[in-house]
C-alpha cells in the first residue's frame, strides 16, 4: 500500500489542468495494479476507490475502500460519489499478486461482464481494462481488435468510452508453479527476445501505468467510442522524447473505434 501511495506525493509539472474526477482501481494487488493505483492518485483523481476485501482502517486522504457489497448494492450516496468516474480493471495473471497485497481483490476474466455491469450501475462512464499477455504472443489481427468474447460484450453495455490495453509481460517473468510447457514457451520467447522489435518488448509496470492513466485522461477529450491500445503504441508513447501526448493524442484521433 505504501508503494502505491508514493505516486500521489510526487510533484507535478506542466500547465495545471482541471481535476479529472473520481476513479476506481480494481486489481491493485500486483505490480502493475499497484503502479496503476499510484499513477491514478498522482494524476489528481478524486476521490479514488480501490477494490478491497474489507474496508481499510487507515488510508491516504482521498483514497476510499470499494467492497464487493458496495459494488453489488450501491447506495444513492455511492452512486453520487462515483458518478461520471473512470474505472481501471487490471486482469493481472494469477501468481503475480503478492501475499502482502492480499487485502486487494483481483478480478478474473470470467468476472469482467459482471464487474462492468456493476460499475455502470455505480455511475462509471469510462472503463479501462488492462489485459496482460506474453510478449509478442498475440496474432497481429488481435492487437488491434477485441480478442475475447467478454471484451466484445463491453462495447454494447453503455459506457461512454471503453479502453482495452494490450500490455505485455516479460517471458522470463514466470510465476512459481507454472506448468512445464509454459516454462518451455517462456524460455523459447526469451531466446527470441532480441528478434522482437523494441516497440513490442514489455514495458515496466510504472511506465505502462503512466501511459494507461494518461490515455484514460485523454479519453475525456474525444467522442464516445471503444479503443484498443496495443503494445507498440504504448511503448512509443512511454519512450517519446516529447512526452506521452505527442503519441497518444494522434493515436486517439486516428484509431478505429466504435464512434
Short mmCIF file of C-alpha atoms in Angstrom, two decimals:
data_model
loop_
_atom_site.label_atom_id
_atom_site.label_comp_id
_atom_site.label_asym_id
_atom_site.label_seq_id
_atom_site.Cartn_x
_atom_site.Cartn_y
_atom_site.Cartn_z
CA UNK A 1 0.00 0.00 0.00
CA UNK A 2 2.79 2.45 0.89
CA UNK A 3 4.42 1.90 -2.51
CA UNK A 4 1.12 2.55 -4.24
CA UNK A 5 0.58 5.82 -2.40
CA UNK A 6 4.05 7.22 -3.09
CA UNK A 7 2.92 8.27 -6.55
CA UNK A 8 0.40 10.67 -5.05
CA UNK A 9 3.16 12.56 -3.29
CA UNK A 10 5.33 13.18 -6.36
CA UNK A 11 5.43 16.77 -7.61
CA UNK A 12 3.55 17.57 -10.80
CA UNK A 13 4.90 19.63 -13.66
CA UNK A 14 3.37 21.41 -16.62
CA UNK A 15 0.26 23.51 -17.02
CA UNK A 16 -2.44 22.94 -14.43
CA UNK A 17 -5.50 21.08 -15.73
CA UNK A 18 -8.99 20.59 -14.32
CA UNK A 19 -9.33 17.73 -11.85
CA UNK A 20 -10.07 14.51 -13.76
CA UNK A 21 -12.85 13.39 -11.42
CA UNK A 22 -13.43 10.17 -9.48
CA UNK A 23 -11.62 6.94 -10.33
CA UNK A 24 -11.73 3.31 -9.26
CA UNK A 25 -8.96 0.70 -9.46
CA UNK A 26 -9.91 -2.97 -9.40
CA UNK A 27 -6.92 -5.28 -9.15
CA UNK A 28 -4.36 -3.14 -7.30
CA UNK A 29 -2.57 -6.07 -5.66
CA UNK A 30 0.01 -6.98 -8.30
CA UNK A 31 2.98 -4.98 -9.57
CA UNK A 32 1.04 -3.45 -12.43
CA UNK A 33 -2.06 -2.85 -10.32
CA UNK A 34 -0.03 -1.09 -7.61
CA UNK A 35 1.67 1.07 -10.24
CA UNK A 36 -1.70 1.99 -11.76
CA UNK A 37 -3.11 2.94 -8.37
CA UNK A 38 -0.10 5.17 -7.72
CA UNK A 39 -0.46 6.88 -11.10
CA UNK A 40 -4.20 7.39 -10.66
CA UNK A 41 -3.53 9.08 -7.33
CA UNK A 42 -0.70 11.13 -8.82
CA UNK A 43 -2.96 12.27 -11.69
CA UNK A 44 -5.19 14.08 -9.21
CA UNK A 45 -8.32 11.96 -9.46
CA UNK A 46 -10.63 12.46 -6.53
CA UNK A 47 -11.91 10.54 -4.87
CA UNK A 48 -10.05 7.32 -5.71
CA UNK A 49 -11.57 3.97 -4.81
CA UNK A 50 -9.71 0.68 -4.56
CA UNK A 51 -11.40 -2.74 -4.62
CA UNK A 52 -10.70 -4.49 -1.31
CA UNK A 53 -11.88 -7.50 0.69
CA UNK A 54 -12.93 -5.33 3.61
CA UNK A 55 -12.80 -1.59 4.38
CA UNK A 56 -9.32 -0.34 5.20
CA UNK A 57 -8.88 1.14 8.67
CA UNK A 58 -6.46 3.86 7.57
CA UNK A 59 -5.71 5.16 4.09
CA UNK A 60 -4.22 8.10 2.28
CA UNK A 61 -6.53 11.12 2.13
CA UNK A 62 -8.83 10.79 -0.86
CA UNK A 63 -8.41 7.01 -1.12
CA UNK A 64 -11.59 5.08 -0.33
CA UNK A 65 -12.39 1.41 0.10
CA UNK A 66 -14.63 -0.19 -2.50
CA UNK A 67 -16.03 -3.50 -1.25
CA UNK A 68 -17.91 -6.24 -3.06
CA UNK A 69 -21.01 -5.24 -1.11
CA UNK A 70 -20.77 -1.66 -2.37
CA UNK A 71 -20.44 -2.85 -5.95
CA UNK A 72 -23.30 -5.31 -5.66
CA UNK A 73 -25.72 -2.96 -3.87
CA UNK A 74 -24.62 0.68 -4.13
CA UNK A 75 -26.50 3.29 -2.12
CA UNK A 76 -27.61 6.62 -3.61
CA UNK A 77 -24.61 8.19 -1.84
CA UNK A 78 -22.27 5.69 -3.52
CA UNK A 79 -23.71 6.47 -6.94
CA UNK A 80 -23.35 10.19 -6.33
CA UNK A 81 -19.73 9.76 -5.22
CA UNK A 82 -18.64 7.81 -8.32
CA UNK A 83 -20.93 9.43 -10.90
CA UNK A 84 -19.07 10.20 -14.12
CA UNK A 85 -15.98 8.35 -12.95
CA UNK A 86 -13.31 6.22 -14.62
CA UNK A 87 -12.72 2.58 -13.62
CA UNK A 88 -9.48 0.71 -14.30
CA UNK A 89 -9.78 -3.09 -14.19
CA UNK A 90 -6.42 -4.89 -14.10
CA UNK A 91 -6.63 -8.54 -15.15
CA UNK A 92 -3.21 -9.42 -13.80
CA UNK A 93 -2.27 -13.06 -14.14
CA UNK A 94 -2.53 -15.39 -11.17
CA UNK A 95 0.81 -15.71 -9.40
CA UNK A 96 1.74 -12.08 -9.94
CA UNK A 97 -0.24 -10.87 -6.93
CA UNK A 98 1.89 -10.80 -3.79
CA UNK A 99 0.71 -12.14 -0.44
CA UNK A 100 1.43 -8.75 1.13
CA UNK A 101 -1.29 -7.28 -1.09
CA UNK A 102 -3.92 -9.81 -0.07
CA UNK A 103 -6.25 -7.02 1.02
CA UNK A 104 -6.87 -6.17 -2.63
CA UNK A 105 -9.32 -8.23 -4.65
CA UNK A 106 -8.08 -9.49 -8.02
CA UNK A 107 -10.54 -9.50 -10.94
CA UNK A 108 -10.70 -12.56 -13.19
CA UNK A 109 -11.59 -12.59 -16.88
CA UNK A 110 -14.75 -14.53 -16.02
CA UNK A 111 -15.80 -11.66 -13.73
CA UNK A 112 -15.42 -8.97 -16.37
CA UNK A 113 -19.02 -8.67 -17.57
CA UNK A 114 -20.47 -8.74 -14.06
CA UNK A 115 -17.98 -6.18 -12.79
CA UNK A 116 -18.60 -3.94 -15.78
CA UNK A 117 -22.36 -4.03 -15.20
CA UNK A 118 -21.87 -3.18 -11.52
CA UNK A 119 -19.52 -0.31 -12.34
CA UNK A 120 -22.01 1.04 -14.86
CA UNK A 121 -24.74 0.90 -12.22
CA UNK A 122 -22.41 2.73 -9.83
CA UNK A 123 -22.21 5.66 -12.25
CA UNK A 124 -18.93 4.94 -14.03
CA UNK A 125 -18.92 6.23 -17.61
CA UNK A 126 -15.36 5.31 -18.67
CA UNK A 127 -13.95 1.79 -18.43
CA UNK A 128 -10.29 0.83 -18.87
CA UNK A 129 -9.42 -2.88 -19.00
CA UNK A 130 -5.74 -3.87 -18.86
CA UNK A 131 -5.19 -7.31 -20.35
CA UNK A 132 -1.69 -8.78 -19.86
CA UNK A 133 -0.24 -11.22 -22.37
CA UNK A 134 3.12 -12.81 -23.05
CA UNK A 135 5.47 -10.72 -25.17
CA UNK A 136 4.84 -10.94 -28.92
CA UNK A 137 2.36 -13.82 -28.47
CA UNK A 138 -0.77 -12.12 -29.81
CA UNK A 139 -1.51 -12.51 -33.52
CA UNK A 140 -1.29 -9.18 -35.34
CA UNK A 141 -5.04 -9.20 -36.05
CA UNK A 142 -5.84 -9.34 -32.33
CA UNK A 143 -3.52 -6.50 -31.38
CA UNK A 144 -5.94 -4.02 -32.94
CA UNK A 145 -9.20 -5.83 -32.24
CA UNK A 146 -11.30 -7.38 -29.49
CA UNK A 147 -9.73 -10.71 -28.57
CA UNK A 148 -12.17 -12.08 -26.01
CA UNK A 149 -15.98 -12.52 -26.14
CA UNK A 150 -16.38 -10.72 -22.81
CA UNK A 151 -14.49 -7.73 -24.20
CA UNK A 152 -16.78 -7.64 -27.22
CA UNK A 153 -19.77 -7.61 -24.85
CA UNK A 154 -18.44 -4.48 -23.15
CA UNK A 155 -19.00 -2.45 -26.30
CA UNK A 156 -22.78 -2.71 -26.03
CA UNK A 157 -23.08 -2.13 -22.28
CA UNK A 158 -23.49 1.63 -22.38
CA UNK A 159 -20.17 3.09 -21.24
CA UNK A 160 -19.29 6.40 -22.84
CA UNK A 161 -15.79 5.15 -23.57
CA UNK A 162 -14.04 1.79 -23.28
CA UNK A 163 -10.26 1.44 -23.48
CA UNK A 164 -8.73 -2.03 -23.80
CA UNK A 165 -5.00 -2.12 -23.10
CA UNK A 166 -2.84 -4.87 -24.53
CA UNK A 167 0.01 -4.86 -22.04
CA UNK A 168 2.90 -7.28 -22.24
CA UNK A 169 4.60 -9.42 -19.64
CA UNK A 170 8.26 -10.39 -19.92
CA UNK A 171 8.62 -14.01 -20.95
CA UNK A 172 11.22 -14.52 -18.23
CA UNK A 173 8.80 -13.43 -15.51
CA UNK A 174 7.14 -16.79 -14.90
CA UNK A 175 5.42 -17.36 -11.53
CA UNK A 176 6.32 -20.34 -9.37
CA UNK A 177 4.19 -23.37 -10.11
CA UNK A 178 3.79 -22.57 -13.81
CA UNK A 179 3.30 -25.80 -15.85
CA UNK A 180 6.41 -27.08 -17.61
CA UNK A 181 5.02 -26.44 -21.10
CA UNK A 182 4.50 -22.76 -20.27
CA UNK A 183 8.03 -22.58 -18.90
CA UNK A 184 9.37 -24.06 -22.15
CA UNK A 185 7.38 -21.50 -24.11
CA UNK A 186 8.77 -18.73 -21.89
CA UNK A 187 12.31 -19.96 -22.47
CA UNK A 188 11.69 -20.05 -26.23
CA UNK A 189 10.40 -16.48 -26.26
CA UNK A 190 13.40 -15.44 -24.18
CA UNK A 191 15.72 -16.79 -26.88
CA UNK A 192 13.86 -14.76 -29.50
CA UNK A 193 13.82 -11.63 -27.33
CA UNK A 194 16.31 -9.72 -29.42
CA UNK A 195 14.36 -10.53 -32.59
CA UNK A 196 11.29 -8.73 -31.26
CA UNK A 197 11.03 -5.06 -32.32
CA UNK A 198 11.85 -2.70 -29.47
CA UNK A 199 8.34 -1.19 -29.51
CA UNK A 200 6.84 -4.64 -28.83
CA UNK A 201 9.04 -5.51 -25.85
CA UNK A 202 7.46 -5.42 -22.38
CA UNK A 203 7.22 -2.10 -20.58
CA UNK A 204 7.97 -1.84 -16.90
CA UNK A 205 4.87 -1.60 -14.73
CA UNK A 206 5.41 2.06 -13.82
CA UNK A 207 5.97 3.10 -17.45
CA UNK A 208 2.89 1.22 -18.66
CA UNK A 209 0.81 2.63 -15.81
CA UNK A 210 1.77 6.18 -16.79
CA UNK A 211 0.67 5.53 -20.37
CA UNK A 212 -2.63 3.90 -19.35
CA UNK A 213 -3.63 6.64 -16.90
CA UNK A 214 -2.77 9.39 -19.36
CA UNK A 215 -4.65 7.67 -22.18
CA UNK A 216 -7.70 7.33 -19.93
CA UNK A 217 -7.47 11.03 -19.10
CA UNK A 218 -7.33 11.98 -22.79
CA UNK A 219 -10.46 9.96 -23.50
CA UNK A 220 -12.40 12.81 -21.95
CA UNK A 221 -11.44 14.92 -24.98
CA UNK A 222 -12.66 12.52 -27.67
CA UNK A 223 -16.13 11.31 -28.75
CA UNK A 224 -17.85 8.24 -27.43
CA UNK A 225 -16.23 5.02 -28.57
CA UNK A 226 -14.08 1.96 -27.99
CA UNK A 227 -10.31 1.90 -28.36
CA UNK A 228 -7.67 -0.84 -28.19
CA UNK A 229 -4.26 0.40 -27.04
CA UNK A 230 -1.71 -2.07 -28.44
CA UNK A 231 1.77 -2.72 -27.09
CA UNK A 232 3.61 -0.85 -29.85
CA UNK A 233 1.66 2.39 -29.29
CA UNK A 234 2.10 2.17 -25.51
CA UNK A 235 5.84 1.62 -25.95
CA UNK A 236 6.26 4.53 -28.38
CA UNK A 237 4.35 6.79 -26.01
CA UNK A 238 6.43 5.72 -23.00
CA UNK A 239 9.70 6.42 -24.83
CA UNK A 240 8.64 9.54 -26.74
CA UNK A 241 11.18 12.36 -26.09
CA UNK A 242 8.41 14.98 -26.37
CA UNK A 243 6.16 13.20 -23.86
CA UNK A 244 3.19 10.85 -23.86
CA UNK A 245 0.71 13.21 -25.52
CA UNK A 246 2.62 13.51 -28.76
CA UNK A 247 1.90 9.82 -29.41
CA UNK A 248 -1.39 9.29 -27.57
CA UNK A 249 -3.31 12.26 -28.99
CA UNK A 250 -2.70 11.36 -32.67
CA UNK A 251 -3.41 7.72 -31.88
CA UNK A 252 -6.76 8.53 -30.25
CA UNK A 253 -7.70 10.81 -33.12
CA UNK A 254 -6.82 8.22 -35.74
CA UNK A 255 -7.62 4.92 -34.02
CA UNK A 256 -10.54 2.92 -35.34
CA UNK A 257 -13.23 2.67 -32.68
CA UNK A 258 -16.97 2.49 -32.33
CA UNK A 259 -17.51 6.25 -32.73
#
